[in-house]
Structure formats: C-alpha cells, structure tokens
mmCIF file of C-alpha atoms and ligand atoms in Angstrom:
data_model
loop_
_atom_site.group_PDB
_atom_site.id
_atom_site.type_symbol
_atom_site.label_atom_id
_atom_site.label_comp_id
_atom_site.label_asym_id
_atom_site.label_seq_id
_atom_site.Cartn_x
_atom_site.Cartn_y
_atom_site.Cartn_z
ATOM 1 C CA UNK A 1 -60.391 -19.581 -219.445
ATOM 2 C CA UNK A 2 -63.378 -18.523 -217.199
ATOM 3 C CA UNK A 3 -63.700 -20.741 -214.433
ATOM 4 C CA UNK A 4 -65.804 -21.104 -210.968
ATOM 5 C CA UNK A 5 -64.250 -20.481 -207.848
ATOM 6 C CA UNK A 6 -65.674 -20.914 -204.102
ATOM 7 C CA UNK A 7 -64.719 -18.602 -201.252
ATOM 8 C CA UNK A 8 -65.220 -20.737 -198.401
ATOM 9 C CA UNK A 9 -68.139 -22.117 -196.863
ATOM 10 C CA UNK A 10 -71.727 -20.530 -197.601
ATOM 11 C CA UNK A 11 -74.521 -19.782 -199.272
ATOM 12 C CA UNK A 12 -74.280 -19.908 -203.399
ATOM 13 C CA UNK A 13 -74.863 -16.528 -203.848
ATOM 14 C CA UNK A 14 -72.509 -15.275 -201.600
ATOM 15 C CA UNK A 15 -69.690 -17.934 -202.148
ATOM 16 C CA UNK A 16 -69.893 -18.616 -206.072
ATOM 17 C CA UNK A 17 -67.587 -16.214 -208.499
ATOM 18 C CA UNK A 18 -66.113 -16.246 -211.840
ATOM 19 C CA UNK A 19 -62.059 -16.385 -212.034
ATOM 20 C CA UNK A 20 -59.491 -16.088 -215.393
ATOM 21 C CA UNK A 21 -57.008 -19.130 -214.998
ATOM 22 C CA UNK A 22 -55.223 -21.023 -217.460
ATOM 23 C CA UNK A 23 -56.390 -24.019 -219.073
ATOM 24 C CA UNK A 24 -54.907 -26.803 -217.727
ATOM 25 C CA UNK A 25 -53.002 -29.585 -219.814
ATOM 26 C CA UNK A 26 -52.976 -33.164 -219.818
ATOM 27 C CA UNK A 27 -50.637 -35.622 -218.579
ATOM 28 C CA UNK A 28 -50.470 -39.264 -218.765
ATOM 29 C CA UNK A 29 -53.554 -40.827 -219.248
ATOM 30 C CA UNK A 30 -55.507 -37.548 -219.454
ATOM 31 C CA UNK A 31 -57.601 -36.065 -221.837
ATOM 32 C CA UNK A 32 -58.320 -32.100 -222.190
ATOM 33 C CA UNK A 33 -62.261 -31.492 -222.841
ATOM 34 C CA UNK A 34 -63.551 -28.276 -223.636
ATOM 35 C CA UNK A 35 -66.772 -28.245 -221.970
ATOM 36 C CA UNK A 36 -70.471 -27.881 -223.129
ATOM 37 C CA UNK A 37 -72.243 -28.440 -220.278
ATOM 38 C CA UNK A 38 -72.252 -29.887 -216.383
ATOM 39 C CA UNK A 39 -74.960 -31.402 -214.402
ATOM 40 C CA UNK A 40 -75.219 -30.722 -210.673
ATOM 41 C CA UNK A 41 -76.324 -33.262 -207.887
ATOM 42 C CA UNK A 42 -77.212 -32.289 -204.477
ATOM 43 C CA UNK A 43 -73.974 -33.313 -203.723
ATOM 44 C CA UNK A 44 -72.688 -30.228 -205.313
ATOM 45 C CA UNK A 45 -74.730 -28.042 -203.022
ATOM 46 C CA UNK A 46 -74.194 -29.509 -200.029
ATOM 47 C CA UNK A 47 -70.261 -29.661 -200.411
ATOM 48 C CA UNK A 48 -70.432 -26.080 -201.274
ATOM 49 C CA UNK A 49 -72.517 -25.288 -197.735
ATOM 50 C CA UNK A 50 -69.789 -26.643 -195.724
ATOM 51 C CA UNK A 51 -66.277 -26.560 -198.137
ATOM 52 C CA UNK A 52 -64.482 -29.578 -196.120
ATOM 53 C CA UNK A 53 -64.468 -33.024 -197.351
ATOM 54 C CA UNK A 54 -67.873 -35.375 -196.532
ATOM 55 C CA UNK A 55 -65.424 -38.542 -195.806
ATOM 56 C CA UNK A 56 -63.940 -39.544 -198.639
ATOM 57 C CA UNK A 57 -65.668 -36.856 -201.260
ATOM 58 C CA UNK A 58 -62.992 -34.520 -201.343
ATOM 59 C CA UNK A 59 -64.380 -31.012 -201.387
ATOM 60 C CA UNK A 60 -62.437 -28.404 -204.051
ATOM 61 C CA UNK A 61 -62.524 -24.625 -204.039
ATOM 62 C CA UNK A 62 -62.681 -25.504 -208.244
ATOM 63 C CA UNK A 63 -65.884 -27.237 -208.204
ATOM 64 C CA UNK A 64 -67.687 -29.709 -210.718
ATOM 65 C CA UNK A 65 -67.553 -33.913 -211.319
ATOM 66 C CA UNK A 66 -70.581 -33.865 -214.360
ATOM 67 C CA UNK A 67 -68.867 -33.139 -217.971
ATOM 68 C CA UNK A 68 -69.463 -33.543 -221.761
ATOM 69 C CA UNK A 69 -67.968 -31.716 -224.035
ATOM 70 C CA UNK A 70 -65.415 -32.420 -226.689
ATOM 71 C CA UNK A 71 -61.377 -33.809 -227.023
ATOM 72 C CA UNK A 72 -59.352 -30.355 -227.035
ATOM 73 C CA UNK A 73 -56.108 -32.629 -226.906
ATOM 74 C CA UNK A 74 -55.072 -35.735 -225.278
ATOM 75 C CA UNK A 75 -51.905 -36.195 -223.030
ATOM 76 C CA UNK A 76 -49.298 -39.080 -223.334
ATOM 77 C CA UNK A 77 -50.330 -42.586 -223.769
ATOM 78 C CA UNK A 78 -54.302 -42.035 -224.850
ATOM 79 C CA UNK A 79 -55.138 -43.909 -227.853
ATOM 80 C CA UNK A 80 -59.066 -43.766 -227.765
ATOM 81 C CA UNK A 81 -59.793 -40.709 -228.308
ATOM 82 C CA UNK A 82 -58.983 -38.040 -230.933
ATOM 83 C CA UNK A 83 -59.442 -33.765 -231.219
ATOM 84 C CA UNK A 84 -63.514 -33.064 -231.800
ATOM 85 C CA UNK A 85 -64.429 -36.649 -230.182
ATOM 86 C CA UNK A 86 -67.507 -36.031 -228.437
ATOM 87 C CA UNK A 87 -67.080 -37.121 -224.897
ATOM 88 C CA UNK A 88 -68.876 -37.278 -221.328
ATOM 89 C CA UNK A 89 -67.613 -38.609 -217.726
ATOM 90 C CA UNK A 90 -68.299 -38.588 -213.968
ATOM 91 C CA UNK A 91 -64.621 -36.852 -213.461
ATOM 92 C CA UNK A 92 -62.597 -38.477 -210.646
ATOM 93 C CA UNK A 93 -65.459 -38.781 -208.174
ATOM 94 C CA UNK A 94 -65.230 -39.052 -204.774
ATOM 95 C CA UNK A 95 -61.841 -37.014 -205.180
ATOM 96 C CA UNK A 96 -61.634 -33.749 -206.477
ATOM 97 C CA UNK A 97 -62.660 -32.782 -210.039
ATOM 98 C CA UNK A 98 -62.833 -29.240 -211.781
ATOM 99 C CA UNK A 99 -65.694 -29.544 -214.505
ATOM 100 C CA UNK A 100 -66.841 -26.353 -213.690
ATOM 101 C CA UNK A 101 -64.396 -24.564 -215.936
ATOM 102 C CA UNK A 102 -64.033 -23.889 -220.139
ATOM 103 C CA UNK A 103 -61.803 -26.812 -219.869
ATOM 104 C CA UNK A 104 -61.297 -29.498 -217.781
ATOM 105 C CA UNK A 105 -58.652 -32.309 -217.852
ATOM 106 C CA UNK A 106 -60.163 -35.583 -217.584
ATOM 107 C CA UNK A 107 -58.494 -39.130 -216.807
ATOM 108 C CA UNK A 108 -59.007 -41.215 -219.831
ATOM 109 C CA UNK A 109 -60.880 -44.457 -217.614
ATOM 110 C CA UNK A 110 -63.392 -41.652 -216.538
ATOM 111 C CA UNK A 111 -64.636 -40.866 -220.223
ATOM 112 C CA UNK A 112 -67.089 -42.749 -222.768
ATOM 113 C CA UNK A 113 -68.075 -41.431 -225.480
ATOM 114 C CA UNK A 114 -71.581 -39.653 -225.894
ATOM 115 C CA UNK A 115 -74.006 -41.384 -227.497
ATOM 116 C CA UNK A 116 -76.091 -40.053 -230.957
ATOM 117 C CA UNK A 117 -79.417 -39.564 -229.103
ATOM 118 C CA UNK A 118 -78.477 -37.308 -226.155
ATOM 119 C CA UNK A 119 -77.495 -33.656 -226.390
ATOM 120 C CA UNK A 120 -74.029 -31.889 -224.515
ATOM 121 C CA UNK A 121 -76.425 -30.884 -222.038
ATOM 122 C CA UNK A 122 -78.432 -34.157 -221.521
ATOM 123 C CA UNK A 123 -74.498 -36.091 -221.394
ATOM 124 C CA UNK A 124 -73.302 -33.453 -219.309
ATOM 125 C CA UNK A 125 -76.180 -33.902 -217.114
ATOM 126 C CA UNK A 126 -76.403 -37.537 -216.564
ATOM 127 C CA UNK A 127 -73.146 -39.197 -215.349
ATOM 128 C CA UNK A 128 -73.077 -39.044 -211.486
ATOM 129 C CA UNK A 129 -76.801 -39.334 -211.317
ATOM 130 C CA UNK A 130 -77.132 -42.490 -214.073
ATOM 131 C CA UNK A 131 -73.519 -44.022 -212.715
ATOM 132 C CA UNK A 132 -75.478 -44.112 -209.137
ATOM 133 C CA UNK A 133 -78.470 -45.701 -210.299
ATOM 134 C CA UNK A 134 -76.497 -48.149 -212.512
ATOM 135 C CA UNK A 135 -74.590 -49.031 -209.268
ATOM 136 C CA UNK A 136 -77.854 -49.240 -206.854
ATOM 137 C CA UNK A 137 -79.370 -51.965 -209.486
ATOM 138 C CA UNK A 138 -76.380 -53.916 -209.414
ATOM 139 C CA UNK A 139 -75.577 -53.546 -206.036
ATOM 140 C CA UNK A 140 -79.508 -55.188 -205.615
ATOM 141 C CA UNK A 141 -78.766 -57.466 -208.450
ATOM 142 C CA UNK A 142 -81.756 -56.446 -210.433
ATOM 143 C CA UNK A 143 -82.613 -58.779 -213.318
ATOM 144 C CA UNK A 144 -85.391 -59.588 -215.955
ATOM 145 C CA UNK A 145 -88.665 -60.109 -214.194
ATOM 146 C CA UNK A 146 -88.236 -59.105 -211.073
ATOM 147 C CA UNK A 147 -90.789 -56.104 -209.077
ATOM 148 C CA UNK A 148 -88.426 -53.117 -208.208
ATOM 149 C CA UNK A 149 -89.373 -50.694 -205.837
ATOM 150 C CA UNK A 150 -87.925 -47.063 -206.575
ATOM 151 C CA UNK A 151 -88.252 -44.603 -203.931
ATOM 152 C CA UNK A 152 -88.040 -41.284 -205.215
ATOM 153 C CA UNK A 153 -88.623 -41.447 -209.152
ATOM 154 C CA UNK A 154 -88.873 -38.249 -210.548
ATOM 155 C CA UNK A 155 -85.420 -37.048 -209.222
ATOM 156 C CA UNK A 156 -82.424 -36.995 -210.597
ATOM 157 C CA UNK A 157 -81.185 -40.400 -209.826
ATOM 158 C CA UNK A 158 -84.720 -42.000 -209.364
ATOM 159 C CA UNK A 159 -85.626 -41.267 -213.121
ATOM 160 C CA UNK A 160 -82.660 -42.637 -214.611
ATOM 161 C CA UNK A 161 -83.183 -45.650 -212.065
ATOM 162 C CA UNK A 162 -86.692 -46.604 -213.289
ATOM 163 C CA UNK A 163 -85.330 -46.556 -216.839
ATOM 164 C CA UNK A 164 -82.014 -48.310 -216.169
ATOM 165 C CA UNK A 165 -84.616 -51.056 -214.309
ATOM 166 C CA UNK A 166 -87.325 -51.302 -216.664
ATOM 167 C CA UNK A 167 -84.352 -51.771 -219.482
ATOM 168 C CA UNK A 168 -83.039 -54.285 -217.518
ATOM 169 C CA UNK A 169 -86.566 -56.023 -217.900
ATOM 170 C CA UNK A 170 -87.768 -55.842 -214.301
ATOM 171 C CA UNK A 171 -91.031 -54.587 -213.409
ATOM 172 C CA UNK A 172 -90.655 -51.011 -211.604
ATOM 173 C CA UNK A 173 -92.908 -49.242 -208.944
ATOM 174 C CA UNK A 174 -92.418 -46.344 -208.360
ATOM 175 C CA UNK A 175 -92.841 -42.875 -205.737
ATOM 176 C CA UNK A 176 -93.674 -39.352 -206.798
ATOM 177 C CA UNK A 177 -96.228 -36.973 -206.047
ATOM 178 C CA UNK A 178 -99.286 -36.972 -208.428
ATOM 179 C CA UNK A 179 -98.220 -34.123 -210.910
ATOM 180 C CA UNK A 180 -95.048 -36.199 -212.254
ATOM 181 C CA UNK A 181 -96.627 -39.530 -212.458
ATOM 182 C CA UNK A 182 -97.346 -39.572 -216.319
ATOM 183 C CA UNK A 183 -93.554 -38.481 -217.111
ATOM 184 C CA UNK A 184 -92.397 -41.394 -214.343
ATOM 185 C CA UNK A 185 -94.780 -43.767 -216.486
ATOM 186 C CA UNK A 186 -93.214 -42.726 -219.615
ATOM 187 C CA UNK A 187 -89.958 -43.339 -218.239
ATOM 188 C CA UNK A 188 -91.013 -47.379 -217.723
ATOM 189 C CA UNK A 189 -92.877 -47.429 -214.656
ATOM 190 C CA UNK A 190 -95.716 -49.972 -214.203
ATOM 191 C CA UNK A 191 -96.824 -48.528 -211.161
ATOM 192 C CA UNK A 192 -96.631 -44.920 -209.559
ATOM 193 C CA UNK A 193 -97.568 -44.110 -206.073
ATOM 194 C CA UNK A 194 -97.855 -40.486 -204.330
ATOM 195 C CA UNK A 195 -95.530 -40.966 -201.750
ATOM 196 C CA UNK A 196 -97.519 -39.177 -199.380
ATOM 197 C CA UNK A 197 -100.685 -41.273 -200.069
ATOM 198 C CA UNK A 198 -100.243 -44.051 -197.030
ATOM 199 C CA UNK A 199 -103.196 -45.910 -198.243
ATOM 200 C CA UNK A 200 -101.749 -46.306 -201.495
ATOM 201 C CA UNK A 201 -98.148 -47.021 -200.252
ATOM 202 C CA UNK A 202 -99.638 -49.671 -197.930
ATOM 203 C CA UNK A 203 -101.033 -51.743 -200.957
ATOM 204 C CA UNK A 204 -97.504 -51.795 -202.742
ATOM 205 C CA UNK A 205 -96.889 -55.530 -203.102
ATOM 206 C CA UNK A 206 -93.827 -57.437 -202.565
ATOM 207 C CA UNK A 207 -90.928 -56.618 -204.593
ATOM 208 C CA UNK A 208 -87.407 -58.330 -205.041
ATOM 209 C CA UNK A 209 -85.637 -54.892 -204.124
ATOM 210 C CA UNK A 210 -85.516 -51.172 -202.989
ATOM 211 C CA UNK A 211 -83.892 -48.348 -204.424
ATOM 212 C CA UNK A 212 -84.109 -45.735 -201.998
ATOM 213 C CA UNK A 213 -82.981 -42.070 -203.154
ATOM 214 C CA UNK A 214 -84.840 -39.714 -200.652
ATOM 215 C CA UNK A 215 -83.494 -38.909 -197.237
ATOM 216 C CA UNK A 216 -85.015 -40.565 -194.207
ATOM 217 C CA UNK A 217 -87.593 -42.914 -196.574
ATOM 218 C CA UNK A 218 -88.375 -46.728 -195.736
ATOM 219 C CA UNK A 219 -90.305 -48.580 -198.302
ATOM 220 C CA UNK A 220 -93.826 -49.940 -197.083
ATOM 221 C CA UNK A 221 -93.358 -52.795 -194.631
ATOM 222 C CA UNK A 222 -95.006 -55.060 -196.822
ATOM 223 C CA UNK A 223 -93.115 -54.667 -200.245
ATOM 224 C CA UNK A 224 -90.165 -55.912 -197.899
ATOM 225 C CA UNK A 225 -90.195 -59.526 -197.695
ATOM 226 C CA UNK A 226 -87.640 -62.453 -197.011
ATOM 227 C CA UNK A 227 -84.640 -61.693 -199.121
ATOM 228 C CA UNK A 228 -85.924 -58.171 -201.069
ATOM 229 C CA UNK A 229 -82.299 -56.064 -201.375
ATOM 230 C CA UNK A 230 -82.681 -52.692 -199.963
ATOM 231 C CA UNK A 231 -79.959 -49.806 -201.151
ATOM 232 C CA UNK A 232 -80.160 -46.727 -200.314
ATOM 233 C CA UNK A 233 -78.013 -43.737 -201.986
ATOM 234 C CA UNK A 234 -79.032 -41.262 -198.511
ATOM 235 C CA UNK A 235 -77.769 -42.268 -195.467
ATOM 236 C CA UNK A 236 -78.239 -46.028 -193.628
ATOM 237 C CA UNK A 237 -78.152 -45.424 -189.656
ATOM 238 C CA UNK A 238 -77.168 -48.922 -187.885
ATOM 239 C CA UNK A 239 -81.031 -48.804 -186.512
ATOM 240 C CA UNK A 240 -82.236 -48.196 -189.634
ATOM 241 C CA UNK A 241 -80.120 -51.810 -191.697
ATOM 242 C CA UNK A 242 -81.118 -53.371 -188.442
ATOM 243 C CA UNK A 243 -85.112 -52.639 -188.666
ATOM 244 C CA UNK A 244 -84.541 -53.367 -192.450
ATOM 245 C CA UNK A 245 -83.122 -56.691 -191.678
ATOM 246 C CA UNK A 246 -85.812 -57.813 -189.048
ATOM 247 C CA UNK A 247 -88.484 -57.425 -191.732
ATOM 248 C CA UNK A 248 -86.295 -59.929 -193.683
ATOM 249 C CA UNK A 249 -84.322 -57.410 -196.337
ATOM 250 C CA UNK A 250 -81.150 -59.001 -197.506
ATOM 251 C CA UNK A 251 -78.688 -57.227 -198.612
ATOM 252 C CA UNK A 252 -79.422 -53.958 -196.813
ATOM 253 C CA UNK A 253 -76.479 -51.704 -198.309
ATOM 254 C CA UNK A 254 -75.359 -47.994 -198.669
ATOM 255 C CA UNK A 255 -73.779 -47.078 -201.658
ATOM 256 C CA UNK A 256 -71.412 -44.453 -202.778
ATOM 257 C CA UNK A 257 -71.355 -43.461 -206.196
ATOM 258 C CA UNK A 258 -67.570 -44.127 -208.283
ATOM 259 C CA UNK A 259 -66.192 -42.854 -211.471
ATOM 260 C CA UNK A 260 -66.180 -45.225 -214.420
ATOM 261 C CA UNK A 261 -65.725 -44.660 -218.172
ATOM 262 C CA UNK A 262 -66.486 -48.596 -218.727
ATOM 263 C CA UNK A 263 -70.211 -48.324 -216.936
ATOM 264 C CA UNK A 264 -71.295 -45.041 -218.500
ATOM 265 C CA UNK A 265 -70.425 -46.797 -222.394
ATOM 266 C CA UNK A 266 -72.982 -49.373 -221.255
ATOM 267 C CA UNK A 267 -75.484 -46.880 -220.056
ATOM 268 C CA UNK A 268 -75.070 -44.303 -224.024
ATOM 269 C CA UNK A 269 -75.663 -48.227 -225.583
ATOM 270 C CA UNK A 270 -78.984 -48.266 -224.028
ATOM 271 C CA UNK A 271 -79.150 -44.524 -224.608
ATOM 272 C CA UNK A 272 -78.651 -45.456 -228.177
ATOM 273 C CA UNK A 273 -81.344 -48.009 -228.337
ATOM 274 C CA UNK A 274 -83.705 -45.609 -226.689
ATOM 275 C CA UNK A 275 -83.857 -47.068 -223.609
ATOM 276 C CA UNK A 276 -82.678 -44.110 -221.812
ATOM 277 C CA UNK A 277 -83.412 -39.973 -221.596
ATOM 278 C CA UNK A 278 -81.926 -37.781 -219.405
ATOM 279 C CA UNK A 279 -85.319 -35.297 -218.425
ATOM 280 C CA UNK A 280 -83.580 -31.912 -218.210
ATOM 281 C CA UNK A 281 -85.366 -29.936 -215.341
ATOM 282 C CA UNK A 282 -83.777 -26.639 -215.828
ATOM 283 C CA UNK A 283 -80.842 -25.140 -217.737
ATOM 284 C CA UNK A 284 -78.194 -22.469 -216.543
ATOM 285 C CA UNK A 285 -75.143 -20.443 -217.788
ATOM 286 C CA UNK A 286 -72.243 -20.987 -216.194
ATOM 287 C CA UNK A 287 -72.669 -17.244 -214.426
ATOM 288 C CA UNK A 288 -75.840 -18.305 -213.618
ATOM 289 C CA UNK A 289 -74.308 -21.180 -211.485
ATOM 290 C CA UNK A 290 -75.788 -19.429 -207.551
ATOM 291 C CA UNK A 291 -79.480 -19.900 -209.295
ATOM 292 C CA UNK A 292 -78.813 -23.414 -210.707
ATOM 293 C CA UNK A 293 -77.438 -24.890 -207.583
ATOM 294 C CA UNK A 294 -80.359 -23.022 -205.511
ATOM 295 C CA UNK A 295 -82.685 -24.725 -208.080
ATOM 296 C CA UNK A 296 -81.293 -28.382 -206.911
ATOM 297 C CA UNK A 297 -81.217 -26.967 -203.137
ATOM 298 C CA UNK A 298 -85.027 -27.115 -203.489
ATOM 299 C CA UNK A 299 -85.626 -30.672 -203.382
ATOM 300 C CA UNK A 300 -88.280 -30.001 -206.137
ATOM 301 C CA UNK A 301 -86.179 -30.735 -208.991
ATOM 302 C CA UNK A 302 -87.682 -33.279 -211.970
ATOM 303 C CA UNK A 303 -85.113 -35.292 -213.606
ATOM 304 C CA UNK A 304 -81.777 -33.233 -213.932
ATOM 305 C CA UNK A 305 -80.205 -29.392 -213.524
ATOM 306 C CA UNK A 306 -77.578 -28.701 -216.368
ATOM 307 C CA UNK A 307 -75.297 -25.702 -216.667
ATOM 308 C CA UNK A 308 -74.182 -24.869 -219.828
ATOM 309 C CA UNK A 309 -70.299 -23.598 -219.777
ATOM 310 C CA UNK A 310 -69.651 -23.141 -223.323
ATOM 311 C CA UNK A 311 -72.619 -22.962 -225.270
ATOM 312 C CA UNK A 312 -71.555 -24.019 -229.017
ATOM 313 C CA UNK A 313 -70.247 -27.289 -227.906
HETATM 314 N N1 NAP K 1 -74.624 -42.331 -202.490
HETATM 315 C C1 NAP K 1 -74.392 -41.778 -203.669
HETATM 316 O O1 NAP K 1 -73.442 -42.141 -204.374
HETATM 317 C C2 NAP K 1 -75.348 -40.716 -204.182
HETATM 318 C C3 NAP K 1 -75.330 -40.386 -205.544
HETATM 319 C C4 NAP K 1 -76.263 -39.459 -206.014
HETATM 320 C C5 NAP K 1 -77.145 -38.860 -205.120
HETATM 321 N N2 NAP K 1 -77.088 -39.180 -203.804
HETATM 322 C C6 NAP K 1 -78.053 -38.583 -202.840
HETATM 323 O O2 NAP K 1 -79.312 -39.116 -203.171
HETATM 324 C C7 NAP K 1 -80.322 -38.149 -202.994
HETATM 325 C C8 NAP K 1 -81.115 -37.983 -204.281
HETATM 326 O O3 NAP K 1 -80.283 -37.434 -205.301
HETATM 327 P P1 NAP K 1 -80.956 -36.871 -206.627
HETATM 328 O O4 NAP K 1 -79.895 -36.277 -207.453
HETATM 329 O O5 NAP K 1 -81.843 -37.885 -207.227
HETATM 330 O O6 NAP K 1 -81.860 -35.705 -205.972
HETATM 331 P P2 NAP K 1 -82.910 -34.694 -206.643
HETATM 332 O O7 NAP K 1 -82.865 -34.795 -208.108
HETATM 333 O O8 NAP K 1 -82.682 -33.372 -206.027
HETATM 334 O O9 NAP K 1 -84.330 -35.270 -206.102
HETATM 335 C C9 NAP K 1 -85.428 -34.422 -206.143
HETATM 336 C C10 NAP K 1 -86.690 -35.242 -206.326
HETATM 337 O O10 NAP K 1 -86.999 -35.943 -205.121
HETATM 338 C C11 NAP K 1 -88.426 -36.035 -205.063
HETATM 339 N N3 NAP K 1 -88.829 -36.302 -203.692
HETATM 340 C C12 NAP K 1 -88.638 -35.517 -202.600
HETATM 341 N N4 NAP K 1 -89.147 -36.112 -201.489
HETATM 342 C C13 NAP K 1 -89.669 -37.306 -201.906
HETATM 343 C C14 NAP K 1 -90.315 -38.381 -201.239
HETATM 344 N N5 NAP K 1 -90.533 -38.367 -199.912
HETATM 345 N N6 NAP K 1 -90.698 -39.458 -201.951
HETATM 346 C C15 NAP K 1 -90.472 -39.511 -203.302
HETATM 347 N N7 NAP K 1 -89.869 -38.517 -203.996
HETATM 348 C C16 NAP K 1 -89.472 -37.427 -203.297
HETATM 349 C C17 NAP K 1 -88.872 -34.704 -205.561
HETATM 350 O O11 NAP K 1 -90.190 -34.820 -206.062
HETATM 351 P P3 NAP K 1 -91.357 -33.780 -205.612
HETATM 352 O O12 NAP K 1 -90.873 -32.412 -206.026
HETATM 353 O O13 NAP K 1 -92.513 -34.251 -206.370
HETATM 354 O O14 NAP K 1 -91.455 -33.949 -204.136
HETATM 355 C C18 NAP K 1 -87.879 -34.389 -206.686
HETATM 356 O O15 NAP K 1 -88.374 -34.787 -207.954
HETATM 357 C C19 NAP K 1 -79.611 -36.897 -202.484
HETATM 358 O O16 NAP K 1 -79.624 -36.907 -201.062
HETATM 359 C C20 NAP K 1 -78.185 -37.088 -202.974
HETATM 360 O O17 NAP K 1 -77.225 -36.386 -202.190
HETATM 361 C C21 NAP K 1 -76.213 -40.100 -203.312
#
C-alpha cells in the first residue's frame, strides 16, 4: 500500500515522500480501515518542522491522527463493527498514529461511525479539530443560555466550536476578519467581530466563557467578568492564567486534545440532526500532501484541509 513517509525534520516539500509498505493487520481490539480521506491540523505541520515529540504528542516518521474510511477487517475481540462499515476516528492521539497510509489500523474505542450527512472527506476532516472543540466547551461547562465567546471562528477548530456551542443552546460571539463573517453566522453565531477592529472588540459584552484557538489572543477585558471560564487550545504562559485570573476568569485552563470513539458518536448525532458541517477549505491527494500541509501552514485556512488517500471510498 502507498503510504507517507518523513525524512527527518524540515520543510514539507523537502521532507514528505511516498513509500510501498505492507498493510498492516489488526490485533486485539483493532480495526483495519481502508482510508478515504484525512484532515490535517496545524499540529501536523508543526510536528513535521521539528520530527521529535512536543511533550506527550509523540511525533512518527508515518504521519496522520484524522481518518474515515471503511472496515477492511477487524482483529480479535471487535464486535461493533463489520467489513464496508463506514467509519471515522481521531487515531490514538497524543501517541503515534499512521492515517496517512491506504490503510490504517485503528483501536476500536477510537472509532464511531460516520454519520448520513457528512461525506469521507468532511468525517475524515473533522475528528481532532471537532474532538477539541467538544472538549474546550466542556472543559468551560457551556450550557443552554449562556454568551460564549469564540476566539478564532472561522478556523478549523473555531467553526466546529461555534456550532458545537450554538447546538448546545448558548449564545456565541464570535472573531474573524470581515470576509468570513456571513459563513461564521451561518454556522450559529449571533455576533461576529473583526478581530482586528479594537473598537468593536471593546464593546463585546460579558460572556460566561472563552474559547480561545489563536496563538497569543486574550479576549476583551470586559467580556471577562467574575467567574467567565477561559480555555485556550494555544499555549497558557503562568503570566498569562495569572492576568486572566486577576480580571476574575475562573477556570482559566489549557487543554490538550484526546482520542475518543464515545465523544465523536455524540458529535455525527448532532451531525445527523443538522446541527453540525464540517466547511472543507481545500482538498488534496495524498501526493499532493507538501501543498496541503503548506495550505494549513498559512494560518489563512477557513474551516478544514482534507487529503483524500483513496478516492472511491
Ligand atoms: N490543544 C489542543 O488539543 C489543540 C487541538 C487543535 C488545535 N490546537 C491549536 O489551536 C490552534 C488553532 O487550530 P485550528 O486547527 O483551528 O487552526 P486553523 O484552522 O489553521 O486556524 C486558521 C484560522 O485562524 C484565523 N485567525 C488567525 N488569526 C486570528 C485572530 N487573531 N483572530 C481570529 N481568528 C484568527 C484565520 O482567519 P483569517 O484568515 O481570517 O485571519 C483562519 O481562519 C493551532 O495553534 C493548533 O495547533 C490545539
């Protein structure tokens, strides 16, 4: 089967090649998945720049954590799933996963199965990026009527945030720069903001919490009062939680995203009720993989990057 190999730390068009390996096969509590398509995250790029581990994300020469696709065969003890079963995970994540292949083994608790209304390349897309903003809202214990701030909407995460929020009945404002504010609107938002419009920002209201998906971004001073939950998915310097906290925030958390079959059902039920889309940016081959990960080094990406591996699943 073809399959993506890195040579060692770099650029993607120097680093990313093609390889002939055998498929692998599954063992207990795995399932083999010939794969339509995988979504990249930033994390994918960034791992690939420097090929060590980022703490406990465990960096692979045999890339990829984003799958759908469907049951090739299922190894010993699986009783959910069948051959043909459509089926879509966040493989393993923070260890090592190889999605990035024709087939990829897959542990059973990772996998749920894809829901009617989304495509192999919208499931394939959305796992890492809808299992994080799952995770921020209930890290910040979103619920019905609250106001929920989302910094960075039109991205990968931040669009599946606003709709995971807005399903979950809260009210959502929202960040992105002018030219994606009717899609962040469609996705649920009651409010957009240019994030580079201080005026604007600085008449953001009070919300009952923060989702923060863009490096080095505080909300508005304001829209933090006395017990508004700020999580970020970027980095949270000690300063930064302890600035948070003086302005009241509570919890101020960091979350890392985590594998699980069970959370990504719940996310293709909503998908099913149309609560949820998965906007696809940009799709790529899977020899076409330097381009697609330059395309999410940009920053500029709307919604999600997909790369298709075998095209007729
Ligand atoms: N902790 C975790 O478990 C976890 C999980 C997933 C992702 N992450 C991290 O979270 C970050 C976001 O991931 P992602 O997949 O959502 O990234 P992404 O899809 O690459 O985000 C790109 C989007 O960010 C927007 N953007 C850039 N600067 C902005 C700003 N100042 N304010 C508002 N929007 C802005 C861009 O819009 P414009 O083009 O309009 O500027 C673009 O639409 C990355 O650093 C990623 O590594 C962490």
């Amino acid at each position: 089967m073809r399959s993506v190999k890195y040579s060692g730390a770099g650029a993607a068009s120097e680093v990313i090649a093609l390889d002939d390996v055998a498929a692998p096969e599954p063992g207990e509590g795995e399932v083999l998945v010939k794969v339509g398509a995988v979504g990249l995250n930033p994390v994918d790029v960034k791992i690939r720049a420097a090929a060590h581990d980022f703490g406990v994300i465990r960096y692979s020469d045999r890339p990829g954590w984003d799958v759908a696709g469907v049951v090739a065969a299922v190894g010993p003890g699986v009783q959910r799933w069948a051959e043909g079963d459509r089926v879509f995970a966040l493989a393993a994540f923070p260890d090592a996963a190889h999605t990035l292949a024709e087939y990829a083994v897959v542990a059973d608790a990772d996998l749920a199965a894809v829901p009617d209304a989304w495509s192999t390349a919208e499931a394939g897309a959305a796992p890492l990026a809808a299992l994080t903003a799952w995770q921020a809202l209930e890290a910040a214990g979103v619920r019905e009527g609250q106001r929920v701030l989302v910094l960075g909407a039109a991205g990968g995460v931040g669009h599946l945030a606003v709709q995971l929020a807005h399903a979950r009945g809260a009210k959502v404002v929202a960040t992105a720069s002018p030219a994606k504010h009717d899609l962040v609107r469609d996705w649920g938002a009651a409010e957009v903001v240019d994030y580079r419009d201080d005026e604007a920002l600085a008449a953001v209201e009070p919300v009952d919490a923060v989702i923060i998906t863009v490096d080095d971004t505080l909300p508005p001073r304001q829209a933090v009062v006395d017990g508004t939950a700020v999580i970020t998915i970027t980095g949270l310097t000690e300063e930064v939680a302890q600035r948070l906290g003086s302005w009241g925030a509570s919890p101020v958390s960091r979350i890392l995203v985590k594998a699980d079959g069970a959370q990504l059902a719940r996310i293709a039920e909503l998908a099913d009720g149309g609560d949820v889309v998965v906007h696809l940016d940009s799709r790529f081959g899977l020899d076409e993989l330097a381009r697609a990960q330059e395309r999410v080094e940009s920053g500029r990406v709307t919604g999600k990057v997909v790369v298709i591996v075998v095209p007729e699943v």
